[in-house]
Tab-separated table of C-alpha atoms and ligand atoms in Angstrom:
chain	number	residue	atom	x	y	z
A	253	UNK	CA	140.521	-46.848	125.201
A	254	UNK	CA	138.092	-48.755	123.116
A	255	UNK	CA	135.950	-48.776	120.053
A	256	UNK	CA	132.464	-47.435	120.380
A	257	UNK	CA	130.186	-50.249	119.318
A	258	UNK	CA	126.629	-49.541	118.436
A	259	UNK	CA	125.554	-47.653	121.509
A	260	UNK	CA	124.724	-44.009	120.999
A	261	UNK	CA	127.556	-42.058	122.557
A	262	UNK	CA	127.998	-38.452	123.426
A	263	UNK	CA	131.183	-37.699	121.532
A	264	UNK	CA	133.201	-34.566	122.174
A	265	UNK	CA	136.431	-33.363	120.661
A	266	UNK	CA	138.290	-30.120	120.252
A	267	UNK	CA	141.013	-28.753	118.064
A	268	UNK	CA	143.388	-25.949	118.891
A	269	UNK	CA	142.673	-23.051	116.555
A	270	UNK	CA	145.547	-23.389	114.145
A	271	UNK	CA	144.342	-21.683	110.968
A	272	UNK	CA	144.007	-23.411	107.634
A	273	UNK	CA	144.096	-27.169	107.891
A	274	UNK	CA	146.110	-29.491	105.697
A	275	UNK	CA	145.600	-32.976	104.331
A	276	UNK	CA	147.237	-34.474	107.409
A	277	UNK	CA	144.403	-32.999	109.508
A	278	UNK	CA	141.853	-34.175	106.975
A	279	UNK	CA	142.983	-37.802	106.832
A	280	UNK	CA	144.032	-37.907	110.466
A	281	UNK	CA	141.116	-36.253	112.242
A	282	UNK	CA	138.350	-34.779	110.133
A	283	UNK	CA	137.465	-37.880	108.129
A	284	UNK	CA	136.985	-39.618	111.452
A	285	UNK	CA	134.754	-36.817	112.792
A	286	UNK	CA	132.661	-36.916	109.622
A	287	UNK	CA	132.106	-40.622	110.193
A	288	UNK	CA	131.288	-40.212	113.888
A	289	UNK	CA	128.745	-37.458	113.308
A	290	UNK	CA	126.466	-39.943	111.539
A	291	UNK	CA	126.621	-42.502	114.314
A	292	UNK	CA	126.668	-40.533	117.535
A	293	UNK	CA	125.678	-37.295	119.178
A	294	UNK	CA	128.738	-35.171	118.378
A	295	UNK	CA	130.140	-31.933	119.803
A	296	UNK	CA	133.160	-30.402	118.099
A	297	UNK	CA	134.696	-27.184	119.315
A	298	UNK	CA	137.510	-24.769	118.615
A	299	UNK	CA	139.899	-24.672	121.558
A	300	UNK	CA	140.911	-21.014	121.328
A	301	UNK	CA	141.924	-20.609	124.971
A	302	UNK	CA	144.291	-23.520	124.525
A	303	UNK	CA	146.104	-21.525	121.849
A	304	UNK	CA	146.841	-18.840	124.417
A	305	UNK	CA	148.481	-21.357	126.748
A	306	UNK	CA	151.415	-21.460	124.334
A	307	UNK	CA	150.888	-18.340	122.193
A	308	UNK	CA	149.931	-15.842	124.886
A	309	UNK	CA	152.200	-13.331	123.147
A	310	UNK	CA	150.393	-13.428	119.796
A	311	UNK	CA	146.679	-12.779	120.342
A	312	UNK	CA	146.373	-11.334	116.841
A	313	UNK	CA	146.503	-14.789	115.246
A	314	UNK	CA	143.449	-16.174	117.005
A	315	UNK	CA	140.459	-14.677	115.236
A	316	UNK	CA	141.494	-15.561	111.707
A	317	UNK	CA	142.719	-18.995	112.762
A	318	UNK	CA	139.340	-19.772	114.277
A	319	UNK	CA	137.269	-18.925	111.209
A	320	UNK	CA	139.696	-20.497	108.749
A	321	UNK	CA	139.585	-23.682	110.746
A	322	UNK	CA	135.806	-23.788	111.027
A	323	UNK	CA	135.493	-23.333	107.263
A	324	UNK	CA	137.853	-26.266	106.756
A	325	UNK	CA	135.728	-28.422	109.067
A	326	UNK	CA	132.700	-27.570	106.950
A	327	UNK	CA	134.690	-28.155	103.755
A	328	UNK	CA	135.614	-31.606	105.034
A	329	UNK	CA	131.958	-32.474	105.351
A	330	UNK	CA	131.230	-31.810	108.999
A	331	UNK	CA	127.528	-31.121	108.936
A	332	UNK	CA	126.144	-28.611	111.426
A	333	UNK	CA	122.821	-30.417	111.139
A	334	UNK	CA	124.422	-33.551	112.596
A	335	UNK	CA	127.149	-32.219	114.877
A	336	UNK	CA	127.142	-29.256	117.253
A	337	UNK	CA	130.001	-26.855	116.464
A	338	UNK	CA	131.091	-24.209	118.935
A	339	UNK	CA	133.941	-22.124	120.299
A	340	UNK	CA	135.392	-22.721	123.753
A	341	UNK	CA	135.801	-19.100	124.839
A	342	UNK	CA	132.149	-18.325	124.037
A	343	UNK	CA	131.095	-20.731	126.786
A	344	UNK	CA	132.464	-19.180	129.992
A	345	UNK	CA	131.437	-22.284	131.951
A	346	UNK	CA	134.632	-23.956	130.657
A	347	UNK	CA	136.598	-21.434	132.682
A	348	UNK	CA	134.428	-21.790	135.761
A	349	UNK	CA	134.722	-25.568	135.740
A	350	UNK	CA	138.473	-25.292	135.170
A	351	UNK	CA	138.721	-23.072	138.240
A	352	UNK	CA	136.602	-25.323	140.433
A	353	UNK	CA	138.418	-28.471	139.332
A	354	UNK	CA	141.734	-26.788	140.055
A	355	UNK	CA	140.785	-26.823	143.742
A	356	UNK	CA	140.942	-30.617	143.854
A	357	UNK	CA	143.715	-31.242	141.343
A	358	UNK	CA	147.013	-32.311	142.897
A	359	UNK	CA	149.915	-30.428	141.340
A	360	UNK	CA	151.784	-33.679	140.839
A	361	UNK	CA	149.082	-34.949	138.467
A	362	UNK	CA	149.709	-31.984	136.189
A	363	UNK	CA	153.476	-32.141	136.437
A	364	UNK	CA	153.612	-35.788	135.456
A	365	UNK	CA	151.559	-35.420	132.233
A	366	UNK	CA	154.118	-36.325	129.527
A	367	UNK	CA	153.217	-33.456	127.173
A	368	UNK	CA	154.118	-30.935	129.872
A	369	UNK	CA	157.873	-31.459	129.809
A	370	UNK	CA	157.934	-32.537	126.153
A	371	UNK	CA	156.283	-29.386	124.858
A	372	UNK	CA	158.366	-27.170	127.119
A	373	UNK	CA	161.476	-28.668	125.571
A	374	UNK	CA	160.120	-28.624	122.035
A	375	UNK	CA	158.918	-25.026	122.129
A	376	UNK	CA	162.064	-23.849	123.860
A	377	UNK	CA	161.957	-20.390	122.311
A	378	UNK	CA	158.978	-19.631	124.586
A	379	UNK	CA	158.758	-19.343	128.316
A	380	UNK	CA	156.237	-22.049	129.135
A	381	UNK	CA	156.801	-22.145	132.844
A	382	UNK	CA	153.409	-20.506	133.234
A	383	UNK	CA	150.420	-21.377	135.360
A	384	UNK	CA	148.212	-21.543	132.253
A	385	UNK	CA	150.455	-23.977	130.430
A	386	UNK	CA	150.722	-26.276	133.420
A	387	UNK	CA	146.936	-26.232	133.523
A	388	UNK	CA	146.534	-27.163	129.844
A	389	UNK	CA	145.296	-30.717	130.521
A	390	UNK	CA	143.009	-29.504	133.290
A	391	UNK	CA	141.366	-27.013	130.942
A	392	UNK	CA	140.945	-29.920	128.539
A	393	UNK	CA	139.451	-31.955	131.383
A	394	UNK	CA	136.943	-29.168	132.004
A	395	UNK	CA	136.114	-29.117	128.268
A	396	UNK	CA	135.281	-32.795	128.401
A	397	UNK	CA	133.540	-33.114	131.765
A	398	UNK	CA	131.408	-30.016	131.182
A	399	UNK	CA	129.472	-31.915	128.500
A	400	UNK	CA	129.558	-35.258	130.343
A	401	UNK	CA	130.984	-36.725	127.165
A	402	UNK	CA	131.218	-40.503	127.045
A	403	UNK	CA	133.789	-40.733	124.249
A	404	UNK	CA	136.610	-38.425	123.222
A	405	UNK	CA	138.261	-39.094	119.866
A	406	UNK	CA	141.920	-38.063	120.085
A	407	UNK	CA	145.330	-38.953	118.733
A	408	UNK	CA	147.731	-41.018	120.805
A	409	UNK	CA	149.528	-37.919	122.152
A	410	UNK	CA	146.298	-36.761	123.808
A	411	UNK	CA	145.375	-40.014	125.518
A	412	UNK	CA	147.125	-39.069	128.784
A	413	UNK	CA	144.959	-35.932	128.897
A	414	UNK	CA	141.761	-37.961	128.598
A	415	UNK	CA	143.143	-40.333	131.203
A	416	UNK	CA	143.588	-37.381	133.508
A	417	UNK	CA	140.018	-36.277	132.955
A	418	UNK	CA	138.919	-39.749	134.082
A	419	UNK	CA	140.965	-39.455	137.244
A	420	UNK	CA	139.627	-35.998	137.999
A	421	UNK	CA	136.037	-37.152	137.418
A	422	UNK	CA	136.571	-40.053	139.788
A	423	UNK	CA	138.070	-37.798	142.428
A	424	UNK	CA	135.270	-35.274	142.026
A	425	UNK	CA	132.556	-37.913	142.367
A	426	UNK	CA	134.315	-39.422	145.336
A	427	UNK	CA	134.591	-36.069	147.111
A	428	UNK	CA	131.191	-34.611	146.279
A	429	UNK	CA	128.942	-37.496	145.273
A	430	UNK	CA	128.214	-38.599	148.833
A	431	UNK	CA	125.185	-36.504	149.791
A	432	UNK	CA	123.678	-37.101	153.218
A	433	UNK	CA	121.240	-39.976	153.196
A	434	UNK	CA	122.818	-41.192	149.977
A	435	UNK	CA	122.052	-44.865	150.480
A	436	UNK	CA	118.395	-44.309	151.361
A	437	UNK	CA	118.016	-42.071	148.314
A	438	UNK	CA	119.617	-44.694	146.109
A	439	UNK	CA	117.333	-47.401	147.532
A	440	UNK	CA	114.311	-45.159	146.873
A	441	UNK	CA	115.515	-44.583	143.317
A	442	UNK	CA	115.775	-48.342	142.768
A	443	UNK	CA	112.100	-48.697	143.698
A	444	UNK	CA	111.225	-46.123	141.055
A	445	UNK	CA	112.593	-48.450	138.378
A	446	UNK	CA	109.569	-50.697	138.792
A	447	UNK	CA	109.451	-54.088	140.430
A	448	UNK	CA	110.971	-56.178	137.668
A	449	UNK	CA	113.750	-53.738	136.772
A	450	UNK	CA	114.533	-53.147	140.444
A	451	UNK	CA	115.062	-56.828	140.986
A	452	UNK	CA	117.257	-57.048	137.896
A	453	UNK	CA	119.239	-53.963	138.983
A	454	UNK	CA	119.906	-55.441	142.421
A	455	UNK	CA	121.001	-58.723	140.951
A	456	UNK	CA	123.389	-57.089	138.463
A	457	UNK	CA	124.774	-54.781	141.146
A	458	UNK	CA	125.503	-57.755	143.368
A	459	UNK	CA	127.195	-59.588	140.501
A	460	UNK	CA	129.455	-56.629	139.906
A	461	UNK	CA	130.248	-55.661	143.490
A	462	UNK	CA	130.710	-59.220	144.787
A	463	UNK	CA	132.169	-60.961	141.761
A	464	UNK	CA	133.621	-58.072	139.773
A	465	UNK	CA	131.541	-59.087	136.773
A	466	UNK	CA	132.080	-56.233	134.315
A	467	UNK	CA	129.393	-57.330	131.909
A	468	UNK	CA	126.817	-57.169	134.695
A	469	UNK	CA	127.940	-53.610	135.355
A	470	UNK	CA	127.485	-52.724	131.694
A	471	UNK	CA	124.051	-54.323	131.581
A	472	UNK	CA	122.979	-52.444	134.688
A	473	UNK	CA	124.289	-49.153	133.287
A	474	UNK	CA	122.324	-49.766	130.105
A	475	UNK	CA	119.239	-50.532	132.168
A	476	UNK	CA	119.557	-47.220	134.038
A	477	UNK	CA	120.488	-45.202	130.947
A	478	UNK	CA	117.615	-46.668	128.988
A	479	UNK	CA	115.014	-45.926	131.665
A	480	UNK	CA	112.884	-43.075	130.411
A	481	UNK	CA	110.956	-41.910	133.455
A	482	UNK	CA	113.495	-41.283	136.239
A	483	UNK	CA	115.096	-37.933	137.047
A	484	UNK	CA	118.723	-37.041	136.244
A	485	UNK	CA	119.504	-36.963	139.961
A	486	UNK	CA	118.168	-40.479	140.449
A	487	UNK	CA	120.035	-41.668	137.389
A	488	UNK	CA	123.286	-40.356	138.845
A	489	UNK	CA	122.532	-42.031	142.172
A	490	UNK	CA	121.737	-45.335	140.526
A	491	UNK	CA	124.873	-45.254	138.399
A	492	UNK	CA	127.061	-44.329	141.346
A	493	UNK	CA	125.455	-46.892	143.633
A	494	UNK	CA	126.185	-49.615	141.098
A	495	UNK	CA	129.882	-49.095	141.592
A	496	UNK	CA	129.552	-48.815	145.334
A	497	UNK	CA	130.320	-45.092	145.457
A	498	UNK	CA	128.315	-41.896	145.609
A	499	UNK	CA	126.479	-40.046	142.877
A	500	UNK	CA	128.201	-39.952	139.494
A	501	UNK	CA	127.991	-36.210	138.905
A	502	UNK	CA	130.722	-36.158	136.280
A	503	UNK	CA	130.906	-39.424	134.324
A	504	UNK	CA	134.290	-40.758	133.250
A	505	UNK	CA	134.850	-40.383	129.512
A	506	UNK	CA	136.706	-42.921	127.432
A	507	UNK	CA	139.409	-42.031	124.943
A	508	UNK	CA	138.622	-43.157	121.443
A	509	UNK	CA	141.976	-43.540	119.768
A	510	UNK	CA	141.960	-42.106	116.254
A	511	UNK	CA	143.791	-44.473	113.898
A	512	UNK	CA	147.109	-42.991	112.818
A	513	UNK	CA	146.839	-41.420	109.391
A	514	UNK	CA	149.190	-42.709	106.733
A	515	UNK	CA	149.193	-39.319	105.036
A	516	UNK	CA	152.824	-38.245	104.610
A	517	UNK	CA	154.121	-34.749	104.060
A	518	UNK	CA	155.728	-33.780	100.761
A	519	UNK	CA	159.097	-34.961	102.086
A	520	UNK	CA	157.855	-38.265	103.475
A	521	UNK	CA	157.953	-37.066	107.106
A	522	UNK	CA	154.729	-36.498	109.036
A	523	UNK	CA	152.751	-33.662	107.420
A	524	UNK	CA	153.136	-30.642	109.658
A	525	UNK	CA	153.238	-26.883	109.283
A	526	UNK	CA	156.500	-26.727	111.168
A	527	UNK	CA	158.183	-29.032	108.633
A	528	UNK	CA	156.973	-26.886	105.756
A	529	UNK	CA	155.778	-29.980	103.890
A	530	UNK	CA	152.018	-29.516	103.748
A	531	UNK	CA	149.250	-29.364	101.190
A	532	UNK	CA	146.386	-27.284	102.544
A	533	UNK	CA	142.842	-28.547	102.090
A	534	UNK	CA	141.904	-25.426	100.134
A	535	UNK	CA	145.252	-24.969	98.388
A	536	UNK	CA	145.098	-23.666	94.790
A	537	UNK	CA	145.110	-26.568	92.278
A	538	UNK	CA	148.172	-25.215	90.433
A	539	UNK	CA	150.082	-25.117	93.693
A	540	UNK	CA	149.111	-28.695	94.508
A	541	UNK	CA	150.207	-29.823	91.088
A	542	UNK	CA	153.561	-28.110	91.325
A	543	UNK	CA	154.196	-29.225	94.924
A	544	UNK	CA	153.653	-32.876	94.058
A	545	UNK	CA	155.634	-32.590	90.826
A	546	UNK	CA	158.568	-31.253	92.824
A	547	UNK	CA	158.455	-34.066	95.366
A	548	UNK	CA	161.626	-36.076	95.914
A	549	UNK	CA	161.437	-39.621	94.592
A	550	UNK	CA	163.705	-42.621	95.118
A	551	UNK	CA	167.214	-41.116	94.768
A	552	UNK	CA	168.297	-44.301	92.943
A	553	UNK	CA	166.243	-43.253	89.931
A	554	UNK	CA	168.586	-40.715	88.407
A	555	UNK	CA	167.697	-41.609	84.858
A	556	UNK	CA	164.382	-42.875	83.543
A	557	UNK	CA	166.043	-46.232	82.836
A	558	UNK	CA	167.182	-46.707	86.462
A	559	UNK	CA	164.848	-49.020	88.361
A	560	UNK	CA	163.601	-47.783	91.730
A	561	UNK	CA	162.049	-49.031	94.925
A	562	UNK	CA	158.751	-47.542	96.130
A	563	UNK	CA	159.801	-48.221	99.724
A	564	UNK	CA	162.338	-45.422	99.378
A	565	UNK	CA	159.892	-42.963	97.890
A	566	UNK	CA	157.385	-40.612	99.569
A	567	UNK	CA	155.207	-40.668	96.433
A	568	UNK	CA	154.510	-44.318	97.145
A	569	UNK	CA	153.106	-43.323	100.546
A	570	UNK	CA	150.675	-41.058	98.726
A	571	UNK	CA	149.599	-43.987	96.571
A	572	UNK	CA	148.968	-45.919	99.761
A	573	UNK	CA	146.460	-43.262	100.785
A	574	UNK	CA	144.840	-42.521	97.447
A	575	UNK	CA	145.238	-45.419	95.014
A	576	UNK	CA	143.341	-48.610	94.247
A	577	UNK	CA	145.033	-52.010	94.451
A	578	UNK	CA	145.358	-52.065	90.656
A	579	UNK	CA	147.039	-48.688	90.547
A	580	UNK	CA	149.379	-49.675	93.366
A	581	UNK	CA	150.292	-52.781	91.427
A	582	UNK	CA	151.065	-50.647	88.409
A	583	UNK	CA	153.354	-48.447	90.526
A	584	UNK	CA	155.204	-51.381	92.110
A	585	UNK	CA	155.872	-53.100	88.816
A	586	UNK	CA	156.553	-49.971	86.798
A	587	UNK	CA	158.925	-48.516	89.389
A	588	UNK	CA	160.954	-51.671	89.942
A	589	UNK	CA	161.282	-52.370	86.212
A	590	UNK	CA	161.831	-48.739	85.214
A	591	UNK	CA	158.726	-49.185	83.072
A	592	UNK	CA	157.194	-45.889	84.184
A	593	UNK	CA	158.658	-42.477	84.845
A	594	UNK	CA	158.274	-40.681	88.151
A	595	UNK	CA	156.181	-37.905	86.660
A	596	UNK	CA	153.890	-40.515	85.158
A	597	UNK	CA	153.695	-42.240	88.524
A	598	UNK	CA	152.717	-39.001	90.234
A	599	UNK	CA	149.845	-38.268	87.860
A	600	UNK	CA	147.176	-40.465	89.512
A	601	UNK	CA	147.914	-39.080	92.985
A	602	UNK	CA	147.852	-35.525	91.696
A	603	UNK	CA	144.455	-36.251	90.174
A	604	UNK	CA	143.148	-37.868	93.341
A	605	UNK	CA	144.301	-34.974	95.540
A	606	UNK	CA	142.797	-32.489	93.086
A	607	UNK	CA	139.501	-34.352	93.108
A	608	UNK	CA	139.163	-34.031	96.912
A	609	UNK	CA	140.428	-30.469	96.706
A	610	UNK	CA	137.663	-29.561	94.238
A	611	UNK	CA	135.067	-30.915	96.677
A	612	UNK	CA	136.591	-28.980	99.595
A	613	UNK	CA	136.684	-25.776	97.579
A	614	UNK	CA	133.152	-26.244	96.353
A	615	UNK	CA	131.811	-26.780	99.893
A	616	UNK	CA	133.882	-23.900	101.270
A	617	UNK	CA	132.822	-21.358	98.670
A	618	UNK	CA	129.485	-20.294	100.142
A	619	UNK	CA	131.092	-19.940	103.574
A	620	UNK	CA	134.005	-17.887	102.250
A	621	UNK	CA	131.569	-15.641	100.418
A	622	UNK	CA	129.173	-15.275	103.344
A	623	UNK	CA	131.000	-15.251	106.650
A	624	UNK	CA	127.645	-14.575	108.299
A	625	UNK	CA	126.560	-18.128	107.555
A	626	UNK	CA	129.568	-19.455	109.436
A	627	UNK	CA	128.915	-17.069	112.339
A	628	UNK	CA	125.313	-18.291	112.392
A	629	UNK	CA	126.349	-21.948	112.558
A	630	UNK	CA	128.646	-21.202	115.463
A	631	UNK	CA	126.087	-19.037	117.264
A	632	UNK	CA	123.556	-21.868	117.089
A	633	UNK	CA	126.141	-24.396	118.209
A	634	UNK	CA	127.232	-22.219	121.135
A	635	UNK	CA	123.640	-21.863	122.247
A	636	UNK	CA	123.125	-25.626	122.321
A	637	UNK	CA	126.456	-26.238	124.012
A	638	UNK	CA	125.838	-23.582	126.612
A	639	UNK	CA	122.504	-25.079	127.632
A	640	UNK	CA	124.284	-28.336	128.500
A	641	UNK	CA	127.156	-26.509	130.169
A	642	UNK	CA	124.755	-24.575	132.393
A	643	UNK	CA	123.007	-27.730	133.507
A	644	UNK	CA	126.289	-29.379	134.497
A	645	UNK	CA	127.468	-26.275	136.348
A	646	UNK	CA	124.259	-26.137	138.381
A	647	UNK	CA	125.103	-29.566	139.719
A	648	UNK	CA	128.786	-28.886	140.148
A	649	UNK	CA	128.122	-25.689	142.087
A	650	UNK	CA	125.609	-27.365	144.254
A	651	UNK	CA	127.936	-30.305	144.927
A	652	UNK	CA	130.699	-27.857	145.908
A	653	UNK	CA	128.558	-25.849	148.288
A	654	UNK	CA	128.018	-22.864	146.005
A	655	UNK	CA	124.313	-22.971	145.325
A	656	UNK	CA	123.297	-20.422	147.969
A	657	UNK	CA	121.876	-16.965	147.417
B	877	LIG	N1	144.575	-30.598	123.382
B	877	LIG	C1	143.902	-31.019	122.176
B	877	LIG	C2	144.942	-31.056	121.044
B	877	LIG	O1	145.944	-30.408	121.109
B	877	LIG	C3	142.764	-30.097	121.816
B	877	LIG	C4	141.679	-30.141	122.828
B	877	LIG	C5	141.364	-29.177	123.725
B	877	LIG	C6	140.783	-31.232	123.056
B	877	LIG	N2	140.307	-29.559	124.494
B	877	LIG	C7	139.920	-30.805	124.112
B	877	LIG	C8	140.617	-32.477	122.476
B	877	LIG	C9	138.916	-31.654	124.602
B	877	LIG	C10	139.622	-33.321	122.974
B	877	LIG	C11	138.770	-32.899	124.032
B	877	LIG	O2	144.696	-31.740	120.069
B	878	SF4	FE1	158.581	-43.072	93.419
B	878	SF4	FE2	156.855	-43.719	91.530
B	878	SF4	FE3	159.260	-42.762	90.906
B	878	SF4	FE4	159.014	-45.200	91.907
B	878	SF4	S1	158.206	-44.484	89.984
B	878	SF4	S2	160.502	-43.659	92.517
B	878	SF4	S3	157.309	-44.919	93.356
B	878	SF4	S4	157.639	-41.685	91.994
């Protein structure tokens, strides 16, 4: 896990189609995506097959969930001009790669992923002892490796899945990256870098392989990545050769840990549909107002004259997300001295939530009115995504002995 730095990354992330999104999703995930789309090449997709791994008995929920979610992405400010948006099941290569990777995936790797047992216990009203559910992280691995993503923004619960995709990539490259005559081909590729770069490459490679100097490895990778005139095949050879192995056909992605959102639910617990404590991004303003007005406050404040403590109050957590230092000061002092009432204290957060809500609703309107525009965005995104997916699969098939006619 690491931060991204200034380098231009290929960023990929997915979200299970879950219908309308709430402010927990916005502050936790979408704000981060909006930021990333300006700095990197971004691919964001709806993981609709992943929904079926747990909800195989309710296919009727998928279609609406998908479009509601995409509209919320757009409402949050995801810009289809900056990021490529697509739907997993429209790119059948995800399934093909999942199948091919399954051939080399030890069962024990899947069984030991922590979410496997956890989710089975949590969703105990469902029979999740299925093949598809066990394969959940491998499908996610295929999602990631198919686009040769370098960075995958995810929450902490998903880090083990990205870790697994690194292990699978390594195993794949180890098994299939050693073409015959590999070393000669790599040496030829070095010559194609030009005399000066070739010398530099060899020096950096030595520094890494003999002395384990990581920064030399990074410099050499940058040298290869930045070289404009060599083929993809040679690039893969040069990158693989740097680390002493074969071709890097599927590069290892890094997890980019999304900072934990401080956004609480209406009851102070984590905001989540299953706790029934959410405010949806496109909720009606009157509903937002009444939900926040009804929120529990510090139970010590029975009467207006009773002083309270913001630490015991979920409304304070909302101030932490939405309020300026001055406003927070006003809350702290007013609450502890019983100088302000709870309704008064809630007003600025209600206004702040409504302000964002108005922006979401405004952005969403044209998409709600013209579903064809949303379909068009996704069709374009799928086309771009598929072109990359096809390229990767050509190489994967050929590496696995399937490129014959
Ligand atoms: N499993 C992820 C989640 O539940 C969603 C997901 C599917 C994903 N495929 C992915 C995330 C690929 C990142 C990359 O949040
Ligand atoms: Fe909570 Fe504000 Fe009331 Fe204090 S004044 S208990 S912080 S709502």
